Each structure stands twice: as C-alpha cells, then as structure tokens.
Amino acid sequence: SSELTQDPAVSVALGQTVRITCQGDSLRSYYASWYQQKPGQAPVLVIYGKNNRPSGIPDRFSGSSSGNTASLTITGAQAEDEADYYCNSRDSSGNHPWVFGGGTKLTVL
Amino acid sequence: QVQLVQSGAEVKKPGASVKVSCKASGYTFTSYYMHWVRQAPGQGLEWMGIINPSGGSTSYAQKFQGRVTMTRDTSTSTVYMELSSLRSEDTAVYYCARESKFTYYDILTGYSTEYYFDYWGQGTLVTVSS
C-alpha cells in the first residue's frame, strides 16, 4: 500500500540543527512537500519541490531528498519552530493519489 | 491576497450528512484545483479528495468513495464537501487546500511536475455525536 512514514517525535536543543525524515516509495518519483502545524491552527506550507520555500518562511528551513527518503532540516531551531510537521506527495501507485505522512512532533528544548 | 474561508462548526447525529463550504478569493477560482483534507482529534492529516473548479471533475480517496461528494459554484467561487452516513469516526476538522504546481526540467529525467498545497482554509470542526 502507498504510505509515507515519519518518526512520531523528535527533539532539538534551542539553536541546534534537526532533521525530520519521511520515507515512502512515492518519493522515488515525486518530491515531498512539508507542512508545519501548530496547535489549533491550519497547516502551513514550509517546503515544496526540490528545496523551495514560500515567501515568509525563514531560510533556516530546507529540504532534501535521496532515494525513497525526503528530509526537512531546520538549521538553528527556534522556540517558535515547535510544532507538528507533515510530509506529503503524489502517489500514482495506490488508491490515494495524494498521501500524507503520519506527522512528526518537534519539541525544542 | 489569497483567502480560503470555510463555514462554521457543525454538530451532526450518526447517519446524517454534513456539507462544508470553502469560499475562495484573491485569485482566479477556476485556475487551481482544490483538495479536502481532514484531521481527527489528535491524529494526522488525511487526504479525502480533489475537485477541479473549472469543469467540476472530482477524484476521491477510496476510503470515502460512495459517501463523499465535492461540488463547486463558480458564481460564488465556492467549493463544497458533503459527507453522508456520518459516524463517530468522522468527527474531525475538515480543511480545504488549494493545489499549486510547477514544472521543471531535469537533464536526467526530463520534464516533471510537482504539486503542493499552498493555501489552506481555517478548518471546520464536524462533530458526530448522538
């Protein structure tokens, strides 16, 4: 079945670098997009394509991809980066043309 | 500026139907596909389906086939998501999300198109309870 797998939780010390990963067969064909979601709020796009940031997203957010794994890296994590992060991609193989990862809860210590 | 404004919270009984609206503004409504995504309490995001506001064509996740209907009204730039035969497991926040895409050329793989959700509605809480 088509799916994207993320670690449920990751923590990082304030100002340090953290990488959040997303694995899935669809990532061999499509880049992942990444969304940040804070409690009670709608998701916000932070990375799309190979490594593109929408206007207003700080440059400490970056994306990369290798094989079946996509990564979101936050370089110099800030307290306001504490949130849930979801990856998403197209999936041409399953019954869900689009698929989300299960999400990663990022804690900034 | 682009805005997606959704209708307000709903409380429904099991077996009933709910219709959620998403009014778009700040862009050409018929130029961008719209998706619906839901999130149960404490859970992750779940893709439900997509509608092409231009022609009205739709595609639904298999899980929701037969229970979900997505429509649009181009005169008001509004898309709708109706879910029927509600059960308690349908209690969730429902989001509309605009799809954007870009095409790029890679010397090894040729032309490729990438898709992403660049704007989201504020969400509509649907509670299913007897």
JSON list of C-alpha atoms in Angstrom, two decimals:
[
{"chain": "A", "resi": 1, "resn": "SER", "atom": "CA", "xyz": [0.00, 0.00, 0.00]},
{"chain": "A", "resi": 2, "resn": "SER", "atom": "CA", "xyz": [1.05, 3.57, -0.54]},
{"chain": "A", "resi": 3, "resn": "GLU", "atom": "CA", "xyz": [2.20, 5.44, 2.55]},
{"chain": "A", "resi": 4, "resn": "LEU", "atom": "CA", "xyz": [4.74, 7.87, 3.91]},
{"chain": "A", "resi": 5, "resn": "THR", "atom": "CA", "xyz": [6.47, 7.06, 7.19]},
{"chain": "A", "resi": 6, "resn": "GLN", "atom": "CA", "xyz": [7.69, 9.66, 9.69]},
{"chain": "A", "resi": 7, "resn": "ASP", "atom": "CA", "xyz": [9.18, 9.38, 13.17]},
{"chain": "A", "resi": 8, "resn": "PRO", "atom": "CA", "xyz": [6.42, 10.28, 15.65]},
{"chain": "A", "resi": 9, "resn": "ALA", "atom": "CA", "xyz": [8.57, 12.63, 17.72]},
{"chain": "A", "resi": 10, "resn": "VAL", "atom": "CA", "xyz": [11.90, 14.43, 17.51]},
{"chain": "A", "resi": 11, "resn": "SER", "atom": "CA", "xyz": [13.54, 16.89, 19.88]},
{"chain": "A", "resi": 12, "resn": "VAL", "atom": "CA", "xyz": [16.24, 19.50, 19.38]},
{"chain": "A", "resi": 13, "resn": "ALA", "atom": "CA", "xyz": [18.07, 21.92, 21.64]},
{"chain": "A", "resi": 14, "resn": "LEU", "atom": "CA", "xyz": [17.43, 25.58, 21.01]},
{"chain": "A", "resi": 15, "resn": "GLY", "atom": "CA", "xyz": [19.72, 26.85, 18.26]},
{"chain": "A", "resi": 16, "resn": "GLN", "atom": "CA", "xyz": [20.78, 23.40, 17.11]},
{"chain": "A", "resi": 17, "resn": "THR", "atom": "CA", "xyz": [20.06, 21.62, 13.83]},
{"chain": "A", "resi": 18, "resn": "VAL", "atom": "CA", "xyz": [17.39, 18.97, 13.43]},
{"chain": "A", "resi": 19, "resn": "ARG", "atom": "CA", "xyz": [16.39, 16.77, 10.51]},
{"chain": "A", "resi": 20, "resn": "ILE", "atom": "CA", "xyz": [12.90, 15.31, 10.11]},
{"chain": "A", "resi": 21, "resn": "THR", "atom": "CA", "xyz": [12.62, 12.43, 7.68]},
{"chain": "A", "resi": 22, "resn": "CYS", "atom": "CA", "xyz": [9.87, 10.94, 5.54]},
{"chain": "A", "resi": 23, "resn": "GLN", "atom": "CA", "xyz": [10.12, 7.58, 3.79]},
{"chain": "A", "resi": 24, "resn": "GLY", "atom": "CA", "xyz": [7.99, 6.09, 1.05]},
{"chain": "A", "resi": 25, "resn": "ASP", "atom": "CA", "xyz": [8.09, 4.55, -2.40]},
{"chain": "A", "resi": 26, "resn": "SER", "atom": "CA", "xyz": [6.32, 7.55, -3.94]},
{"chain": "A", "resi": 27, "resn": "LEU", "atom": "CA", "xyz": [9.34, 9.68, -3.03]},
{"chain": "A", "resi": 28, "resn": "ARG", "atom": "CA", "xyz": [11.34, 7.92, -5.70]},
{"chain": "A", "resi": 29, "resn": "SER", "atom": "CA", "xyz": [9.09, 9.64, -8.25]},
{"chain": "A", "resi": 30, "resn": "TYR", "atom": "CA", "xyz": [7.96, 12.84, -6.52]},
{"chain": "A", "resi": 31, "resn": "TYR", "atom": "CA", "xyz": [9.47, 15.38, -4.19]},
{"chain": "A", "resi": 32, "resn": "ALA", "atom": "CA", "xyz": [7.78, 15.77, -0.83]},
{"chain": "A", "resi": 33, "resn": "SER", "atom": "CA", "xyz": [6.17, 18.96, 0.33]},
{"chain": "A", "resi": 34, "resn": "TRP", "atom": "CA", "xyz": [6.35, 19.80, 4.03]},
{"chain": "A", "resi": 35, "resn": "TYR", "atom": "CA", "xyz": [3.77, 21.43, 6.28]},
{"chain": "A", "resi": 36, "resn": "GLN", "atom": "CA", "xyz": [4.07, 22.92, 9.75]},
{"chain": "A", "resi": 37, "resn": "GLN", "atom": "CA", "xyz": [1.06, 22.77, 12.02]},
{"chain": "A", "resi": 38, "resn": "LYS", "atom": "CA", "xyz": [0.79, 24.43, 15.42]},
{"chain": "A", "resi": 39, "resn": "PRO", "atom": "CA", "xyz": [-1.96, 23.53, 17.88]},
{"chain": "A", "resi": 40, "resn": "GLY", "atom": "CA", "xyz": [-5.37, 24.75, 16.81]},
{"chain": "A", "resi": 41, "resn": "GLN", "atom": "CA", "xyz": [-4.10, 26.11, 13.51]},
{"chain": "A", "resi": 42, "resn": "ALA", "atom": "CA", "xyz": [-4.27, 25.04, 9.87]},
{"chain": "A", "resi": 43, "resn": "PRO", "atom": "CA", "xyz": [-1.14, 23.55, 8.28]},
{"chain": "A", "resi": 44, "resn": "VAL", "atom": "CA", "xyz": [1.31, 25.94, 6.66]},
{"chain": "A", "resi": 45, "resn": "LEU", "atom": "CA", "xyz": [3.49, 25.06, 3.68]},
{"chain": "A", "resi": 46, "resn": "VAL", "atom": "CA", "xyz": [7.20, 25.36, 4.54]},
{"chain": "A", "resi": 47, "resn": "ILE", "atom": "CA", "xyz": [8.99, 23.46, 1.74]},
{"chain": "A", "resi": 48, "resn": "TYR", "atom": "CA", "xyz": [7.96, 22.27, -1.71]},
{"chain": "A", "resi": 49, "resn": "GLY", "atom": "CA", "xyz": [9.70, 20.75, -4.67]},
{"chain": "A", "resi": 50, "resn": "LYS", "atom": "CA", "xyz": [13.42, 20.05, -4.54]},
{"chain": "A", "resi": 51, "resn": "ASN", "atom": "CA", "xyz": [14.07, 22.75, -1.93]},
{"chain": "A", "resi": 52, "resn": "ASN", "atom": "CA", "xyz": [11.75, 25.73, -2.33]},
{"chain": "A", "resi": 53, "resn": "ARG", "atom": "CA", "xyz": [10.47, 27.97, 0.46]},
{"chain": "A", "resi": 54, "resn": "PRO", "atom": "CA", "xyz": [7.29, 30.01, 0.13]},
{"chain": "A", "resi": 55, "resn": "SER", "atom": "CA", "xyz": [7.53, 33.69, 0.81]},
{"chain": "A", "resi": 56, "resn": "GLY", "atom": "CA", "xyz": [7.75, 34.36, 4.53]},
{"chain": "A", "resi": 57, "resn": "ILE", "atom": "CA", "xyz": [9.29, 31.04, 5.52]},
{"chain": "A", "resi": 58, "resn": "PRO", "atom": "CA", "xyz": [12.68, 31.56, 7.21]},
{"chain": "A", "resi": 59, "resn": "ASP", "atom": "CA", "xyz": [15.75, 30.30, 5.41]},
{"chain": "A", "resi": 60, "resn": "ARG", "atom": "CA", "xyz": [16.61, 28.03, 8.34]},
{"chain": "A", "resi": 61, "resn": "PHE", "atom": "CA", "xyz": [14.11, 25.61, 6.77]},
{"chain": "A", "resi": 62, "resn": "SER", "atom": "CA", "xyz": [15.45, 23.48, 3.92]},
{"chain": "A", "resi": 63, "resn": "GLY", "atom": "CA", "xyz": [14.54, 20.29, 2.11]},
{"chain": "A", "resi": 64, "resn": "SER", "atom": "CA", "xyz": [16.43, 17.45, 0.50]},
{"chain": "A", "resi": 65, "resn": "SER", "atom": "CA", "xyz": [15.74, 14.06, -0.99]},
{"chain": "A", "resi": 66, "resn": "SER", "atom": "CA", "xyz": [17.61, 10.82, -1.65]},
{"chain": "A", "resi": 67, "resn": "GLY", "atom": "CA", "xyz": [16.08, 7.62, -2.95]},
{"chain": "A", "resi": 68, "resn": "ASN", "atom": "CA", "xyz": [12.87, 6.93, -1.04]},
{"chain": "A", "resi": 69, "resn": "THR", "atom": "CA", "xyz": [13.62, 9.42, 1.74]},
{"chain": "A", "resi": 70, "resn": "ALA", "atom": "CA", "xyz": [12.83, 13.11, 1.97]},
{"chain": "A", "resi": 71, "resn": "SER", "atom": "CA", "xyz": [14.19, 15.31, 4.74]},
{"chain": "A", "resi": 72, "resn": "LEU", "atom": "CA", "xyz": [13.25, 18.61, 6.27]},
{"chain": "A", "resi": 73, "resn": "THR", "atom": "CA", "xyz": [16.15, 20.31, 8.03]},
{"chain": "A", "resi": 74, "resn": "ILE", "atom": "CA", "xyz": [15.86, 23.20, 10.46]},
{"chain": "A", "resi": 75, "resn": "THR", "atom": "CA", "xyz": [19.24, 24.85, 10.97]},
{"chain": "A", "resi": 76, "resn": "GLY", "atom": "CA", "xyz": [19.31, 26.79, 14.24]},
{"chain": "A", "resi": 77, "resn": "ALA", "atom": "CA", "xyz": [15.92, 25.75, 15.59]},
{"chain": "A", "resi": 78, "resn": "GLN", "atom": "CA", "xyz": [13.89, 28.42, 17.37]},
{"chain": "A", "resi": 79, "resn": "ALA", "atom": "CA", "xyz": [11.27, 28.07, 20.06]},
{"chain": "A", "resi": 80, "resn": "GLU", "atom": "CA", "xyz": [8.57, 29.02, 17.55]},
{"chain": "A", "resi": 81, "resn": "ASP", "atom": "CA", "xyz": [9.50, 26.03, 15.39]},
{"chain": "A", "resi": 82, "resn": "GLU", "atom": "CA", "xyz": [7.97, 23.67, 17.94]},
{"chain": "A", "resi": 83, "resn": "ALA", "atom": "CA", "xyz": [5.08, 22.13, 16.00]},
{"chain": "A", "resi": 84, "resn": "ASP", "atom": "CA", "xyz": [3.89, 19.07, 14.11]},
{"chain": "A", "resi": 85, "resn": "TYR", "atom": "CA", "xyz": [5.44, 18.55, 10.69]},
{"chain": "A", "resi": 86, "resn": "TYR", "atom": "CA", "xyz": [3.82, 16.56, 7.89]},
{"chain": "A", "resi": 87, "resn": "CYS", "atom": "CA", "xyz": [5.24, 15.42, 4.57]},
{"chain": "A", "resi": 88, "resn": "ASN", "atom": "CA", "xyz": [3.06, 14.92, 1.51]},
{"chain": "A", "resi": 89, "resn": "SER", "atom": "CA", "xyz": [3.49, 13.73, -2.05]},
{"chain": "A", "resi": 90, "resn": "ARG", "atom": "CA", "xyz": [1.66, 12.48, -5.08]},
{"chain": "A", "resi": 91, "resn": "ASP", "atom": "CA", "xyz": [1.30, 8.72, -5.24]},
{"chain": "A", "resi": 92, "resn": "SER", "atom": "CA", "xyz": [0.49, 7.08, -8.56]},
{"chain": "A", "resi": 93, "resn": "SER", "atom": "CA", "xyz": [0.55, 3.53, -7.27]},
{"chain": "A", "resi": 94, "resn": "GLY", "atom": "CA", "xyz": [-2.17, 3.34, -4.65]},
{"chain": "A", "resi": 95, "resn": "ASN", "atom": "CA", "xyz": [-5.78, 4.27, -4.07]},
{"chain": "A", "resi": 96, "resn": "HIS", "atom": "CA", "xyz": [-4.86, 7.66, -2.71]},
{"chain": "A", "resi": 97, "resn": "PRO", "atom": "CA", "xyz": [-3.46, 9.96, -5.40]},
{"chain": "A", "resi": 98, "resn": "TRP", "atom": "CA", "xyz": [-2.08, 12.14, -2.61]},
{"chain": "A", "resi": 99, "resn": "VAL", "atom": "CA", "xyz": [-0.71, 10.82, 0.66]},
{"chain": "A", "resi": 100, "resn": "PHE", "atom": "CA", "xyz": [0.44, 12.37, 3.94]},
{"chain": "A", "resi": 101, "resn": "GLY", "atom": "CA", "xyz": [2.97, 11.10, 6.40]},
{"chain": "A", "resi": 102, "resn": "GLY", "atom": "CA", "xyz": [1.80, 10.42, 9.92]},
{"chain": "A", "resi": 103, "resn": "GLY", "atom": "CA", "xyz": [3.46, 13.56, 11.24]},
{"chain": "A", "resi": 104, "resn": "THR", "atom": "CA", "xyz": [6.43, 14.34, 13.49]},
{"chain": "A", "resi": 105, "resn": "LYS", "atom": "CA", "xyz": [6.05, 16.26, 16.73]},
{"chain": "A", "resi": 106, "resn": "LEU", "atom": "CA", "xyz": [9.08, 18.55, 17.08]},
{"chain": "A", "resi": 107, "resn": "THR", "atom": "CA", "xyz": [10.00, 19.67, 20.58]},
{"chain": "A", "resi": 108, "resn": "VAL", "atom": "CA", "xyz": [12.51, 22.50, 21.00]},
{"chain": "A", "resi": 109, "resn": "LEU", "atom": "CA", "xyz": [14.30, 22.11, 24.34]},
{"chain": "B", "resi": 1, "resn": "GLN", "atom": "CA", "xyz": [-4.33, 38.16, -1.06]},
{"chain": "B", "resi": 2, "resn": "VAL", "atom": "CA", "xyz": [-5.46, 34.56, -1.37]},
{"chain": "B", "resi": 3, "resn": "GLN", "atom": "CA", "xyz": [-8.04, 33.53, 1.19]},
{"chain": "B", "resi": 4, "resn": "LEU", "atom": "CA", "xyz": [-10.00, 30.36, 1.76]},
{"chain": "B", "resi": 5, "resn": "VAL", "atom": "CA", "xyz": [-12.82, 30.90, 4.23]},
{"chain": "B", "resi": 6, "resn": "GLN", "atom": "CA", "xyz": [-14.73, 27.88, 5.45]},
{"chain": "B", "resi": 7, "resn": "SER", "atom": "CA", "xyz": [-18.15, 27.54, 7.00]},
{"chain": "B", "resi": 8, "resn": "GLY", "atom": "CA", "xyz": [-18.67, 27.19, 10.72]},
{"chain": "B", "resi": 9, "resn": "ALA", "atom": "CA", "xyz": [-18.62, 24.23, 13.06]},
{"chain": "B", "resi": 10, "resn": "GLU", "atom": "CA", "xyz": [-21.31, 21.57, 12.76]},
{"chain": "B", "resi": 11, "resn": "VAL", "atom": "CA", "xyz": [-22.79, 19.02, 15.13]},
{"chain": "B", "resi": 12, "resn": "LYS", "atom": "CA", "xyz": [-24.49, 16.06, 13.49]},
{"chain": "B", "resi": 13, "resn": "LYS", "atom": "CA", "xyz": [-26.10, 12.82, 14.58]},
{"chain": "B", "resi": 14, "resn": "PRO", "atom": "CA", "xyz": [-24.88, 9.46, 13.30]},
{"chain": "B", "resi": 15, "resn": "GLY", "atom": "CA", "xyz": [-26.34, 8.65, 9.91]},
{"chain": "B", "resi": 16, "resn": "ALA", "atom": "CA", "xyz": [-26.81, 12.29, 8.94]},
{"chain": "B", "resi": 17, "resn": "SER", "atom": "CA", "xyz": [-24.96, 14.28, 6.28]},
{"chain": "B", "resi": 18, "resn": "VAL", "atom": "CA", "xyz": [-22.86, 17.41, 6.52]},
{"chain": "B", "resi": 19, "resn": "LYS", "atom": "CA", "xyz": [-21.95, 19.94, 3.86]},
{"chain": "B", "resi": 20, "resn": "VAL", "atom": "CA", "xyz": [-18.93, 22.16, 4.39]},
{"chain": "B", "resi": 21, "resn": "SER", "atom": "CA", "xyz": [-18.18, 25.16, 2.21]},
{"chain": "B", "resi": 22, "resn": "CYS", "atom": "CA", "xyz": [-14.92, 26.85, 1.27]},
{"chain": "B", "resi": 23, "resn": "LYS", "atom": "CA", "xyz": [-15.11, 30.30, -0.32]},
{"chain": "B", "resi": 24, "resn": "ALA", "atom": "CA", "xyz": [-12.05, 31.36, -2.30]},
{"chain": "B", "resi": 25, "resn": "SER", "atom": "CA", "xyz": [-10.91, 34.90, -3.01]},
{"chain": "B", "resi": 26, "resn": "GLY", "atom": "CA", "xyz": [-7.82, 36.73, -4.20]},
{"chain": "B", "resi": 27, "resn": "TYR", "atom": "CA", "xyz": [-7.15, 34.57, -7.27]},
{"chain": "B", "resi": 28, "resn": "THR", "atom": "CA", "xyz": [-8.83, 33.10, -10.34]},
{"chain": "B", "resi": 29, "resn": "PHE", "atom": "CA", "xyz": [-11.04, 30.42, -8.83]},
{"chain": "B", "resi": 30, "resn": "THR", "atom": "CA", "xyz": [-11.11, 28.15, -11.89]},
{"chain": "B", "resi": 31, "resn": "SER", "atom": "CA", "xyz": [-7.35, 28.09, -12.33]},
{"chain": "B", "resi": 32, "resn": "TYR", "atom": "CA", "xyz": [-6.48, 25.97, -9.28]},
{"chain": "B", "resi": 33, "resn": "TYR", "atom": "CA", "xyz": [-7.66, 22.56, -8.16]},
{"chain": "B", "resi": 34, "resn": "MET", "atom": "CA", "xyz": [-8.97, 22.30, -4.60]},
{"chain": "B", "resi": 35, "resn": "HIS", "atom": "CA", "xyz": [-8.45, 19.46, -2.17]},
{"chain": "B", "resi": 36, "resn": "TRP", "atom": "CA", "xyz": [-10.18, 18.40, 1.03]},
{"chain": "B", "resi": 37, "resn": "VAL", "atom": "CA", "xyz": [-8.13, 17.08, 3.93]},
{"chain": "B", "resi": 38, "resn": "ARG", "atom": "CA", "xyz": [-9.38, 16.04, 7.35]},
{"chain": "B", "resi": 39, "resn": "GLN", "atom": "CA", "xyz": [-7.81, 15.63, 10.76]},
{"chain": "B", "resi": 40, "resn": "ALA", "atom": "CA", "xyz": [-9.39, 13.62, 13.54]},
{"chain": "B", "resi": 41, "resn": "PRO", "atom": "CA", "xyz": [-8.70, 14.78, 17.11]},
{"chain": "B", "resi": 42, "resn": "GLY", "atom": "CA", "xyz": [-5.05, 14.15, 18.00]},
{"chain": "B", "resi": 43, "resn": "GLN", "atom": "CA", "xyz": [-4.43, 12.46, 14.65]},
{"chain": "B", "resi": 44, "resn": "GLY", "atom": "CA", "xyz": [-2.63, 13.25, 11.41]},
{"chain": "B", "resi": 45, "resn": "LEU", "atom": "CA", "xyz": [-3.78, 14.68, 8.12]},
{"chain": "B", "resi": 46, "resn": "GLU", "atom": "CA", "xyz": [-5.87, 12.51, 5.82]},
{"chain": "B", "resi": 47, "resn": "TRP", "atom": "CA", "xyz": [-6.45, 13.28, 2.14]},
{"chain": "B", "resi": 48, "resn": "MET", "atom": "CA", "xyz": [-10.08, 12.96, 1.08]},
{"chain": "B", "resi": 49, "resn": "GLY", "atom": "CA", "xyz": [-10.31, 14.11, -2.49]},
{"chain": "B", "resi": 50, "resn": "ILE", "atom": "CA", "xyz": [-9.91, 16.77, -5.15]},
{"chain": "B", "resi": 51, "resn": "ILE", "atom": "CA", "xyz": [-12.15, 18.88, -7.36]},
{"chain": "B", "resi": 52, "resn": "ASN", "atom": "CA", "xyz": [-11.35, 20.81, -10.50]},
{"chain": "B", "resi": 53, "resn": "PRO", "atom": "CA", "xyz": [-13.29, 24.08, -10.09]},
{"chain": "B", "resi": 54, "resn": "SER", "atom": "CA", "xyz": [-13.17, 24.67, -13.82]},
{"chain": "B", "resi": 55, "resn": "GLY", "atom": "CA", "xyz": [-15.03, 21.60, -15.08]},
{"chain": "B", "resi": 56, "resn": "GLY", "atom": "CA", "xyz": [-16.21, 20.15, -11.78]},
{"chain": "B", "resi": 57, "resn": "SER", "atom": "CA", "xyz": [-14.43, 16.80, -12.18]},
{"chain": "B", "resi": 58, "resn": "THR", "atom": "CA", "xyz": [-13.57, 15.02, -8.97]},
{"chain": "B", "resi": 59, "resn": "SER", "atom": "CA", "xyz": [-11.42, 12.22, -7.60]},
{"chain": "B", "resi": 60, "resn": "TYR", "atom": "CA", "xyz": [-11.96, 10.73, -4.17]},
{"chain": "B", "resi": 61, "resn": "ALA", "atom": "CA", "xyz": [-9.87, 8.60, -1.85]},
{"chain": "B", "resi": 62, "resn": "GLN", "atom": "CA", "xyz": [-11.13, 5.04, -1.98]},
{"chain": "B", "resi": 63, "resn": "LYS", "atom": "CA", "xyz": [-11.97, 5.18, 1.72]},
{"chain": "B", "resi": 64, "resn": "PHE", "atom": "CA", "xyz": [-14.62, 7.83, 1.07]},
{"chain": "B", "resi": 65, "resn": "GLN", "atom": "CA", "xyz": [-16.00, 6.59, -2.25]},
{"chain": "B", "resi": 66, "resn": "GLY", "atom": "CA", "xyz": [-19.77, 6.49, -2.15]},
{"chain": "B", "resi": 67, "resn": "ARG", "atom": "CA", "xyz": [-20.01, 8.78, 0.92]},
{"chain": "B", "resi": 68, "resn": "VAL", "atom": "CA", "xyz": [-18.34, 11.99, -0.23]},
{"chain": "B", "resi": 69, "resn": "THR", "atom": "CA", "xyz": [-19.41, 14.45, -2.89]},
{"chain": "B", "resi": 70, "resn": "MET", "atom": "CA", "xyz": [-17.41, 17.51, -3.86]},
{"chain": "B", "resi": 71, "resn": "THR", "atom": "CA", "xyz": [-19.04, 20.27, -5.87]},
{"chain": "B", "resi": 72, "resn": "ARG", "atom": "CA", "xyz": [-18.37, 23.85, -6.81]},
{"chain": "B", "resi": 73, "resn": "ASP", "atom": "CA", "xyz": [-20.23, 27.06, -7.60]},
{"chain": "B", "resi": 74, "resn": "THR", "atom": "CA", "xyz": [-18.20, 29.23, -9.92]},
{"chain": "B", "resi": 75, "resn": "SER", "atom": "CA", "xyz": [-20.58, 32.18, -9.49]},
{"chain": "B", "resi": 76, "resn": "THR", "atom": "CA", "xyz": [-19.55, 32.47, -5.83]},
{"chain": "B", "resi": 77, "resn": "SER", "atom": "CA", "xyz": [-16.05, 30.92, -6.04]},
{"chain": "B", "resi": 78, "resn": "THR", "atom": "CA", "xyz": [-17.07, 28.31, -3.52]},
{"chain": "B", "resi": 79, "resn": "VAL", "atom": "CA", "xyz": [-16.33, 24.62, -3.26]},
{"chain": "B", "resi": 80, "resn": "TYR", "atom": "CA", "xyz": [-18.35, 22.22, -1.14]},
{"chain": "B", "resi": 81, "resn": "MET", "atom": "CA", "xyz": [-17.66, 18.90, 0.50]},
{"chain": "B", "resi": 82, "resn": "GLU", "atom": "CA", "xyz": [-20.63, 16.78, 1.54]},
{"chain": "B", "resi": 83, "resn": "LEU", "atom": "CA", "xyz": [-20.10, 13.66, 3.63]},
{"chain": "B", "resi": 84, "resn": "SER", "atom": "CA", "xyz": [-23.02, 11.33, 4.22]},
{"chain": "B", "resi": 85, "resn": "SER", "atom": "CA", "xyz": [-23.82, 8.43, 6.54]},
{"chain": "B", "resi": 86, "resn": "LEU", "atom": "CA", "xyz": [-21.82, 10.07, 9.27]},
{"chain": "B", "resi": 87, "resn": "ARG", "atom": "CA", "xyz": [-20.39, 8.01, 12.10]},
{"chain": "B", "resi": 88, "resn": "SER", "atom": "CA", "xyz": [-18.47, 8.95, 15.21]},
{"chain": "B", "resi": 89, "resn": "GLU", "atom": "CA", "xyz": [-15.16, 8.28, 13.47]},
{"chain": "B", "resi": 90, "resn": "ASP", "atom": "CA", "xyz": [-15.92, 11.15, 11.10]},
{"chain": "B", "resi": 91, "resn": "THR", "atom": "CA", "xyz": [-15.53, 13.64, 13.94]},
{"chain": "B", "resi": 92, "resn": "ALA", "atom": "CA", "xyz": [-12.67, 15.77, 12.67]},
{"chain": "B", "resi": 93, "resn": "VAL", "atom": "CA", "xyz": [-11.54, 19.15, 11.43]},
{"chain": "B", "resi": 94, "resn": "TYR", "atom": "CA", "xyz": [-12.07, 19.38, 7.69]},
{"chain": "B", "resi": 95, "resn": "TYR", "atom": "CA", "xyz": [-9.80, 21.62, 5.62]},
{"chain": "B", "resi": 96, "resn": "CYS", "atom": "CA", "xyz": [-9.89, 22.82, 2.04]},
{"chain": "B", "resi": 97, "resn": "ALA", "atom": "CA", "xyz": [-6.48, 23.36, 0.49]},
{"chain": "B", "resi": 98, "resn": "ARG", "atom": "CA", "xyz": [-5.53, 24.93, -2.82]},
{"chain": "B", "resi": 99, "resn": "GLU", "atom": "CA", "xyz": [-3.22, 22.97, -5.07]},
{"chain": "B", "resi": 100, "resn": "SER", "atom": "CA", "xyz": [-0.39, 24.68, -6.86]},
{"chain": "B", "resi": 101, "resn": "LYS", "atom": "CA", "xyz": [2.12, 23.08, -9.14]},
{"chain": "B", "resi": 102, "resn": "PHE", "atom": "CA", "xyz": [5.26, 23.79, -11.05]},
{"chain": "B", "resi": 103, "resn": "THR", "atom": "CA", "xyz": [7.03, 22.05, -13.90]},
{"chain": "B", "resi": 104, "resn": "TYR", "atom": "CA", "xyz": [10.79, 21.82, -14.13]},
{"chain": "B", "resi": 105, "resn": "TYR", "atom": "CA", "xyz": [13.32, 20.21, -16.40]},
{"chain": "B", "resi": 106, "resn": "ASP", "atom": "CA", "xyz": [15.96, 17.80, -15.17]},
{"chain": "B", "resi": 107, "resn": "ILE", "atom": "CA", "xyz": [18.65, 16.74, -17.58]},
{"chain": "B", "resi": 108, "resn": "LEU", "atom": "CA", "xyz": [18.38, 13.14, -16.38]},
{"chain": "B", "resi": 109, "resn": "THR", "atom": "CA", "xyz": [14.62, 12.72, -16.04]},
{"chain": "B", "resi": 110, "resn": "GLY", "atom": "CA", "xyz": [13.22, 15.31, -18.42]},
{"chain": "B", "resi": 111, "resn": "TYR", "atom": "CA", "xyz": [10.18, 17.37, -17.51]},
{"chain": "B", "resi": 112, "resn": "SER", "atom": "CA", "xyz": [8.47, 16.73, -14.17]},
{"chain": "B", "resi": 113, "resn": "THR", "atom": "CA", "xyz": [5.59, 18.39, -12.35]},
{"chain": "B", "resi": 114, "resn": "GLU", "atom": "CA", "xyz": [5.48, 18.84, -8.59]},
{"chain": "B", "resi": 115, "resn": "TYR", "atom": "CA", "xyz": [2.34, 19.54, -6.60]},
{"chain": "B", "resi": 116, "resn": "TYR", "atom": "CA", "xyz": [1.80, 21.16, -3.24]},
{"chain": "B", "resi": 117, "resn": "PHE", "atom": "CA", "xyz": [-0.89, 22.82, -1.11]},
{"chain": "B", "resi": 118, "resn": "ASP", "atom": "CA", "xyz": [-0.03, 26.48, -0.82]},
{"chain": "B", "resi": 119, "resn": "TYR", "atom": "CA", "xyz": [-3.14, 27.86, 0.90]},
{"chain": "B", "resi": 120, "resn": "TRP", "atom": "CA", "xyz": [-5.42, 26.26, 3.44]},
{"chain": "B", "resi": 121, "resn": "GLY", "atom": "CA", "xyz": [-8.79, 27.18, 4.87]},
{"chain": "B", "resi": 122, "resn": "GLN", "atom": "CA", "xyz": [-9.08, 27.76, 8.60]},
{"chain": "B", "resi": 123, "resn": "GLY", "atom": "CA", "xyz": [-10.76, 24.39, 9.12]},
{"chain": "B", "resi": 124, "resn": "THR", "atom": "CA", "xyz": [-14.30, 23.34, 10.04]},
{"chain": "B", "resi": 125, "resn": "LEU", "atom": "CA", "xyz": [-14.93, 21.13, 13.05]},
{"chain": "B", "resi": 126, "resn": "VAL", "atom": "CA", "xyz": [-17.56, 18.48, 12.41]},
{"chain": "B", "resi": 127, "resn": "THR", "atom": "CA", "xyz": [-18.70, 16.62, 15.49]},
{"chain": "B", "resi": 128, "resn": "VAL", "atom": "CA", "xyz": [-20.73, 13.45, 15.09]},
{"chain": "B", "resi": 129, "resn": "SER", "atom": "CA", "xyz": [-22.50, 12.52, 18.29]},
{"chain": "B", "resi": 130, "resn": "SER", "atom": "CA", "xyz": [-25.81, 11.05, 19.32]}
]
